[in-house]
Coordinates of C-alpha atoms and ligand atoms in Angstrom, one line a residue:
M1 CA -68.8 154.9 149.6
S2 CA -67.6 157.8 150.6
E3 CA -64.0 159.3 152.6
V4 CA -64.6 159.4 156.5
T5 CA -63.3 161.9 157.8
M6 CA -62.1 162.9 161.8
D7 CA -64.2 166.3 160.8
K8 CA -67.1 164.5 159.7
I9 CA -67.4 161.6 162.3
V10 CA -67.0 164.8 165.2
S11 CA -69.3 166.7 163.6
L12 CA -71.9 164.1 163.3
C13 CA -71.7 163.5 166.6
R14 CA -71.6 167.3 167.9
R15 CA -75.1 167.4 166.1
R16 CA -76.8 164.8 166.9
G17 CA -76.3 164.1 170.4
F18 CA -73.7 161.4 170.3
I19 CA -71.1 163.3 172.0
F20 CA -70.0 166.4 173.0
Q21 CA -66.6 167.8 173.7
S22 CA -67.0 168.1 178.7
S23 CA -67.1 171.7 179.9
E24 CA -68.4 172.9 176.8
I25 CA -70.3 176.5 177.8
Y26 CA -66.3 177.1 179.9
G27 CA -64.3 176.7 176.7
G28 CA -64.0 173.0 177.0
L29 CA -62.0 170.8 178.9
N30 CA -59.0 168.7 176.9
G31 CA -59.2 165.3 176.9
A32 CA -62.6 164.8 178.0
Y33 CA -66.0 164.3 176.5
D34 CA -69.7 163.7 177.1
Y35 CA -71.6 161.0 175.8
G36 CA -76.0 162.4 174.7
P37 CA -78.2 161.4 174.0
L38 CA -76.9 158.7 171.1
G39 CA -73.8 157.7 172.8
V40 CA -74.8 156.5 175.9
Q41 CA -77.3 154.3 174.6
L42 CA -74.6 153.4 171.9
K43 CA -71.8 152.8 174.2
N44 CA -74.6 150.4 176.5
N45 CA -75.8 148.3 173.8
I46 CA -71.2 147.8 172.9
R47 CA -70.9 147.4 176.8
D48 CA -74.2 144.7 177.0
L49 CA -73.3 142.7 173.7
W50 CA -69.7 142.9 174.8
W51 CA -71.0 141.9 179.0
K52 CA -73.1 138.5 177.5
E53 CA -70.5 137.2 174.8
M54 CA -67.8 137.5 177.9
T55 CA -70.3 136.2 180.7
Q56 CA -72.9 134.7 179.1
L57 CA -71.7 132.9 176.5
H58 CA -68.7 131.2 177.4
D59 CA -68.1 128.9 180.4
N60 CA -66.5 129.5 183.7
I61 CA -66.8 133.1 183.5
V62 CA -67.9 135.6 186.4
G63 CA -67.9 139.4 186.4
L64 CA -66.6 142.2 189.1
D65 CA -66.8 145.6 189.3
A66 CA -64.1 147.1 191.6
S67 CA -63.5 150.5 193.1
I68 CA -61.6 153.4 191.2
L69 CA -59.6 154.0 194.3
M70 CA -57.4 151.6 195.3
H71 CA -54.8 151.5 197.9
S72 CA -51.2 153.3 196.8
R73 CA -49.1 149.5 197.5
V74 CA -51.6 148.5 194.7
W75 CA -49.4 150.5 191.9
E76 CA -45.9 150.4 193.5
A77 CA -46.7 145.9 193.0
S78 CA -48.1 146.4 188.9
G79 CA -45.3 149.3 188.7
H80 CA -47.3 151.9 187.4
V81 CA -46.0 154.2 190.4
S82 CA -42.1 153.9 189.4
N83 CA -42.6 153.5 185.5
F84 CA -45.9 154.0 184.1
T85 CA -44.5 157.7 182.8
D86 CA -44.4 160.0 179.9
P87 CA -41.0 162.0 179.3
M88 CA -41.8 165.5 178.9
V89 CA -40.0 168.2 177.1
D90 CA -41.2 171.8 178.2
C91 CA -40.4 174.9 175.8
K92 CA -39.1 177.5 177.4
Q93 CA -39.9 180.4 175.7
C94 CA -43.9 179.4 175.1
K95 CA -44.4 177.2 178.4
S96 CA -46.0 174.4 175.8
R97 CA -46.0 170.6 177.0
F98 CA -44.7 167.8 174.5
R99 CA -43.7 164.5 174.6
A100 CA -39.8 163.5 174.1
D101 CA -41.0 161.0 172.3
Q102 CA -43.5 162.6 169.9
I103 CA -41.3 165.6 168.9
D104 CA -38.0 165.8 167.6
L105 CA -35.5 168.5 170.2
N106 CA -33.9 169.5 167.3
A107 CA -36.4 171.3 165.8
P108 CA -38.2 175.0 166.2
C109 CA -40.8 174.6 169.1
P110 CA -44.2 173.7 167.1
V111 CA -45.7 176.0 168.6
C112 CA -44.1 179.4 168.9
G113 CA -41.0 178.1 166.3
N114 CA -38.6 179.6 168.8
R115 CA -34.9 177.0 168.7
G116 CA -32.9 175.6 170.9
T117 CA -36.2 176.2 173.6
F118 CA -37.2 172.7 175.2
T119 CA -35.7 171.7 178.7
A120 CA -34.0 168.2 179.2
P121 CA -36.6 165.2 179.0
R122 CA -37.8 164.4 182.2
N123 CA -40.7 161.7 183.4
F124 CA -44.3 162.7 183.5
N125 CA -46.5 159.8 185.7
L126 CA -49.5 159.4 183.8
M127 CA -51.6 158.7 187.3
F128 CA -53.9 161.2 188.8
A129 CA -53.4 161.4 192.1
T130 CA -55.2 163.3 195.1
H131 CA -55.5 162.5 198.8
I132 CA -57.9 160.9 200.7
G133 CA -59.5 162.0 203.8
A134 CA -58.4 165.1 205.3
D135 CA -54.5 165.2 205.4
V136 CA -53.4 166.0 202.0
D137 CA -49.7 164.8 203.0
A138 CA -47.3 161.7 201.2
A139 CA -48.8 159.4 203.4
S140 CA -52.9 160.2 201.9
T141 CA -51.7 159.5 198.1
I142 CA -54.5 157.6 196.1
Y143 CA -54.5 158.0 192.9
L144 CA -57.0 157.7 190.0
R145 CA -57.1 153.7 188.2
P146 CA -55.2 154.1 185.1
E147 CA -55.9 150.7 184.3
T148 CA -58.8 147.9 185.6
A149 CA -56.7 145.1 185.4
Q150 CA -56.0 145.0 189.2
G151 CA -58.7 145.2 190.3
I152 CA -59.4 142.1 189.2
Y153 CA -56.1 140.6 190.0
V154 CA -56.1 141.7 193.8
D155 CA -60.0 140.2 194.3
F156 CA -58.4 136.7 192.3
K157 CA -58.5 135.0 195.8
N158 CA -62.0 136.6 197.2
V159 CA -63.6 135.1 193.4
V160 CA -62.1 131.9 193.9
S161 CA -63.0 131.0 197.9
S162 CA -66.4 132.7 197.3
S163 CA -67.9 131.6 193.7
R164 CA -66.8 127.4 193.5
V165 CA -64.9 129.0 190.1
K166 CA -61.9 126.2 189.4
V167 CA -59.0 127.2 187.6
P168 CA -58.9 127.9 184.0
F169 CA -61.8 130.2 184.9
G170 CA -62.1 134.3 184.0
I171 CA -62.6 137.0 185.3
T172 CA -64.8 140.3 183.3
Q173 CA -64.8 143.9 184.6
V174 CA -66.4 147.7 182.5
G175 CA -65.1 150.7 184.2
K176 CA -63.9 153.6 184.0
S177 CA -59.7 154.1 183.9
F178 CA -57.5 158.1 183.7
R179 CA -54.3 158.5 182.3
N180 CA -53.5 162.0 182.2
E181 CA -52.6 161.7 179.1
I182 CA -50.6 165.5 177.5
T183 CA -51.1 165.0 174.3
T184 CA -54.9 164.1 173.9
K185 CA -55.6 163.5 170.3
N186 CA -57.7 162.3 167.8
F187 CA -61.5 162.2 170.1
I188 CA -62.9 159.9 172.4
F189 CA -59.5 158.0 170.4
R190 CA -57.3 159.0 172.9
S191 CA -59.1 160.8 176.0
C192 CA -58.2 161.4 180.0
E193 CA -60.9 159.4 181.3
F194 CA -62.4 156.5 179.5
E195 CA -63.8 152.6 179.9
Q196 CA -62.1 149.7 180.2
M197 CA -63.9 146.0 179.6
E198 CA -61.6 143.7 179.9
M199 CA -61.4 140.0 180.6
Q200 CA -58.3 138.1 182.6
W201 CA -58.5 133.9 181.8
F202 CA -56.6 132.6 185.1
C203 CA -54.8 129.0 183.5
K204 CA -52.1 126.8 184.9
P205 CA -49.1 127.6 183.5
G206 CA -47.8 126.3 180.5
T207 CA -52.0 125.1 179.2
D208 CA -50.7 129.0 178.5
E209 CA -50.3 128.2 175.2
Q210 CA -53.2 127.2 174.0
W211 CA -56.2 129.3 176.0
F212 CA -53.8 132.7 174.2
P213 CA -54.7 131.9 170.4
Y214 CA -57.9 130.9 171.1
W215 CA -58.9 133.9 173.0
R216 CA -57.5 135.9 169.9
E217 CA -59.6 134.1 167.7
Q218 CA -62.5 134.8 170.2
R219 CA -61.9 138.4 169.8
M220 CA -61.7 138.7 166.5
N221 CA -64.7 136.8 166.2
F222 CA -66.5 139.4 168.0
Y223 CA -66.0 142.6 166.1
V224 CA -66.8 140.9 162.8
N225 CA -70.5 138.5 163.7
K226 CA -71.6 139.9 167.1
L227 CA -71.1 144.1 165.8
G228 CA -71.2 143.7 162.4
I229 CA -67.9 145.9 161.5
H230 CA -65.8 144.9 157.8
P231 CA -63.7 142.5 158.5
E232 CA -60.6 144.3 155.7
H233 CA -61.2 147.4 158.8
L234 CA -59.8 144.8 161.6
R235 CA -56.3 142.9 161.7
W236 CA -53.1 141.7 163.8
H237 CA -50.1 143.2 165.5
Q238 CA -47.6 142.1 167.1
H239 CA -45.7 143.4 169.7
G240 CA -42.4 143.4 168.9
P241 CA -39.3 142.9 171.3
D242 CA -39.2 147.0 171.6
E243 CA -43.1 146.9 172.7
L244 CA -43.4 144.0 174.0
A245 CA -43.7 144.5 178.2
F246 CA -40.5 142.4 180.2
Y247 CA -42.9 140.0 181.9
A248 CA -44.6 139.2 178.9
K249 CA -44.7 135.7 176.8
D250 CA -46.5 137.0 173.4
A251 CA -49.2 140.4 172.5
Y252 CA -51.1 141.2 169.7
D253 CA -53.4 144.0 169.3
I254 CA -56.3 144.2 167.4
Q255 CA -56.1 146.8 164.8
F256 CA -59.7 148.9 163.6
L257 CA -58.6 151.3 160.3
F258 CA -59.1 154.7 162.1
P259 CA -60.1 157.6 159.9
M260 CA -56.7 158.8 161.3
G261 CA -54.9 155.5 160.4
W262 CA -54.3 152.1 162.1
Q263 CA -54.5 151.9 166.0
E264 CA -55.0 149.5 168.9
L265 CA -58.6 149.2 169.4
E266 CA -57.6 145.9 172.1
G267 CA -55.1 144.1 173.5
V268 CA -54.7 140.4 174.2
H269 CA -51.9 139.6 176.3
S270 CA -49.9 136.3 177.8
R271 CA -49.4 138.6 180.9
T272 CA -47.8 135.4 182.8
D273 CA -47.6 134.9 186.7
Y274 CA -46.5 138.2 186.7
D275 CA -49.2 140.3 188.9
L276 CA -50.3 137.7 191.5
T277 CA -46.4 137.2 191.7
Q278 CA -46.4 141.1 192.7
H279 CA -49.2 141.3 194.6
Q280 CA -48.0 138.1 197.1
K281 CA -45.0 139.4 197.0
F282 CA -46.0 143.7 198.5
S283 CA -49.4 142.4 199.9
G284 CA -47.6 139.1 202.1
K285 CA -50.5 137.0 200.7
D286 CA -50.4 134.3 199.5
M287 CA -51.5 134.3 196.0
T288 CA -51.1 130.5 194.6
Y289 CA -53.8 128.0 194.0
L290 CA -54.7 124.9 194.5
D291 CA -56.1 122.7 192.9
P292 CA -58.5 120.3 193.7
E293 CA -59.0 117.1 191.9
T294 CA -54.6 117.1 191.7
N295 CA -54.0 119.1 195.1
E296 CA -51.1 120.8 193.7
K297 CA -50.3 124.6 194.4
Y298 CA -49.0 127.3 191.8
I299 CA -50.0 130.8 191.0
P300 CA -52.0 130.9 187.8
Y301 CA -51.0 132.3 184.1
V302 CA -52.7 135.2 182.3
V303 CA -54.3 135.5 179.3
E304 CA -55.6 139.2 179.8
T305 CA -58.4 140.6 176.2
S306 CA -58.6 144.8 177.2
A307 CA -60.7 146.2 175.3
G308 CA -61.4 149.6 174.6
L309 CA -64.8 150.6 174.5
T310 CA -64.4 154.7 174.1
R311 CA -61.6 153.4 171.3
N312 CA -65.3 150.6 170.6
V313 CA -67.6 154.0 169.8
L314 CA -65.4 155.6 167.8
M315 CA -64.4 152.1 165.8
A316 CA -68.6 151.1 164.9
L317 CA -68.7 154.2 164.8
S318 CA -66.7 155.1 161.9
D319 CA -66.9 151.8 160.3
A320 CA -70.5 153.0 160.0
Y321 CA -70.4 156.3 158.6
D322 CA -71.2 156.4 154.7
E323 CA -72.2 159.1 152.3
E324 CA -74.3 157.5 149.6
Q325 CA -75.8 159.0 146.2
V326 CA -79.6 157.8 146.3
E327 CA -80.4 159.8 142.6
E328 CA -78.8 162.8 140.9
G329 CA -77.5 165.3 142.9
D330 CA -79.3 163.6 146.6
V331 CA -76.4 162.2 148.2
R332 CA -77.7 161.0 152.1
T333 CA -75.2 160.7 155.5
V334 CA -75.6 157.1 156.7
L335 CA -74.6 155.1 160.1
H336 CA -74.5 151.8 159.3
F337 CA -74.3 150.4 162.0
H338 CA -75.4 146.6 163.5
P339 CA -79.5 146.6 164.7
L340 CA -77.7 145.9 168.1
V341 CA -76.1 148.5 168.2
A342 CA -77.9 150.9 166.7
P343 CA -78.8 153.6 169.4
V344 CA -82.7 153.7 168.2
T345 CA -84.1 150.6 166.6
V346 CA -87.2 151.4 165.3
A347 CA -88.2 155.3 164.2
V348 CA -92.0 155.4 164.5
L349 CA -93.9 157.2 162.1
P350 CA -97.7 159.0 160.8
L351 CA -97.4 160.3 156.5
V352 CA -99.4 163.3 158.0
K353 CA -100.5 164.4 161.4
K354 CA -103.8 165.1 161.0
D355 CA -106.8 161.8 160.5
G356 CA -106.2 160.2 163.1
L357 CA -103.0 159.0 162.2
A358 CA -100.7 161.1 165.4
E359 CA -102.4 158.7 167.0
Y360 CA -102.6 155.4 165.8
A361 CA -98.6 156.1 165.5
S362 CA -98.5 157.2 169.0
K363 CA -100.1 154.6 170.5
L364 CA -97.9 151.4 167.9
E365 CA -94.5 153.4 169.6
H366 CA -95.7 152.6 172.5
E367 CA -96.5 149.0 172.2
L368 CA -93.8 148.4 171.1
R369 CA -91.1 149.8 174.0
D370 CA -91.4 146.9 175.8
E371 CA -89.5 145.1 172.2
F372 CA -87.3 148.0 170.9
V373 CA -85.7 151.3 171.7
T374 CA -88.6 153.2 169.7
F375 CA -88.8 157.1 168.6
Y376 CA -91.4 158.8 167.4
D377 CA -91.6 161.4 165.2
Q378 CA -94.4 163.5 163.1
S379 CA -92.9 166.6 162.0
A380 CA -91.7 167.4 158.7
A381 CA -91.9 165.6 155.1
I382 CA -91.5 161.2 155.4
G383 CA -88.6 161.7 153.0
R384 CA -86.7 164.1 155.5
R385 CA -87.5 162.0 158.5
Y386 CA -86.5 159.1 157.4
R387 CA -82.9 161.0 155.8
R388 CA -82.9 161.4 159.8
Q389 CA -83.3 158.4 161.3
D390 CA -80.8 157.5 158.3
E391 CA -77.8 159.3 159.7
I392 CA -78.4 157.8 163.4
G393 CA -78.4 154.7 162.0
T394 CA -82.0 153.8 162.8
P395 CA -82.1 150.4 160.6
Y396 CA -85.9 150.2 160.8
C397 CA -88.6 153.0 159.8
V398 CA -92.8 152.1 160.3
T399 CA -94.8 154.8 159.2
V400 CA -98.0 154.8 159.3
D401 CA -100.5 155.9 156.7
Y402 CA -104.6 155.5 156.3
D403 CA -104.3 152.4 155.0
T404 CA -103.2 151.2 157.8
L405 CA -107.0 152.5 159.9
T406 CA -108.5 151.0 157.0
D407 CA -106.2 147.0 157.0
N408 CA -103.8 147.5 160.3
T409 CA -101.3 147.2 158.2
V410 CA -97.8 149.4 157.6
T411 CA -95.0 150.5 155.8
L412 CA -91.6 149.0 156.8
R413 CA -88.6 150.2 155.6
F414 CA -84.8 149.4 155.2
R415 CA -81.6 151.4 156.5
D416 CA -79.6 150.4 154.1
S417 CA -81.3 149.1 151.0
M418 CA -84.1 152.0 150.8
E419 CA -86.9 149.3 150.3
Q420 CA -89.8 149.9 152.1
V421 CA -92.0 146.8 152.4
R422 CA -96.1 145.8 153.6
V423 CA -96.2 144.3 156.9
P424 CA -99.7 143.7 159.3
V425 CA -98.5 144.7 162.5
S426 CA -99.2 141.6 164.7
E427 CA -96.2 140.7 162.5
L428 CA -94.1 143.7 163.1
V429 CA -92.2 142.9 166.1
A430 CA -91.5 139.5 164.8
T431 CA -90.2 140.5 161.3
I432 CA -88.1 143.3 162.6
K433 CA -86.3 140.2 165.2
K434 CA -85.9 138.3 162.2
A435 CA -84.7 141.3 160.3
T436 CA -82.1 142.5 163.0
K437 CA -80.7 138.4 163.3
E438 CA -79.6 137.7 159.8
Y439 CA -78.9 141.4 159.8
K440 CA -75.6 141.7 156.7
R441 CA -73.3 144.2 156.8
V442 CA -73.3 146.3 153.4
Ligands
ZN501 ZN1 -42.5 177.7 172.2

């Protein structure tokens, strides 16, 4: 095992087309990133595994895709307009801006080194404001959503009346959120535009105390068993009294050991009836639930599981990254992705281009496309092509050689062990699927 640094991850991501700085040819835009050909596939794979886990594999969970632009009253009700702020200071000398809670106000400015040049701290709202319609005035101000949760709360009654769901049930949503972070850092960990994967679980008041530990266990299991993350890189952090929102009953974060240290990956929070009650107050609409069996009327309690999809991508990359000594003086860079997470599942490689091997391999690659994300590569020596696939985390390489032409068998190479086995082409799909099912993280 080698040390995983953020520089190594950033460099690999750029070199191999996982993640680029946004608007790079114009000098880049801070806190914004583009997902390249491999990055978008990696992100989609994680999103799809999460969606399947949180809807298909659970009872009573339905999906939603709410609009990014919402009525500005939503954010008054949620408290974001008045409270979603960071204390900011500016250096009067060099005009640099800092979060007051992240620097020592008595120390010299970290940028220009002058002393006593900071302005008094003032609150800065993290929501991106824009205007809807032709008039640019206070009445037309709306916000890019800073979280996806509120879209679920405001549609709570619509879902209940249209989907025959009964409490307890959940609503899932994956989507982009926006925060005007002044200090963006650690690559995609804290960016202005990011993606969330959230589930809000509506339950009868009192039963939240059973559901809260249930969902904590479910969510930790997902990372270990479905995404194949090292259990020793994951831990729980319970919010102390100073971190807990005033309405929250209890809150835990799943933290991951990122290259810069332990940081939040997902929050599992017991939010009581706070959000629905606020929306009832601000909208004047009835947000209660009528139990069809007992005729009890109440505002449900909410347990939320709120994960960062873009943080999941950074986690998958850092957890998978390794530089391994293969032979004396020979080091390979490898991403040990779970096969279901890897952006390319199978690479098909002809040993040489000539004598019909390339044609055979290309045809085979086309046939595999229906089952797997595939990649065809016929350039350079076979050893170099294996290394190129190791570096992007492709779990299986299939090599077509001269024997293939006579007996229809191929070499199947496994990324982690570098073991090679001979497999009949007719059994290739089944063999790869079996290996994926039985995959154990090294
Ligand atoms: Zn300064």
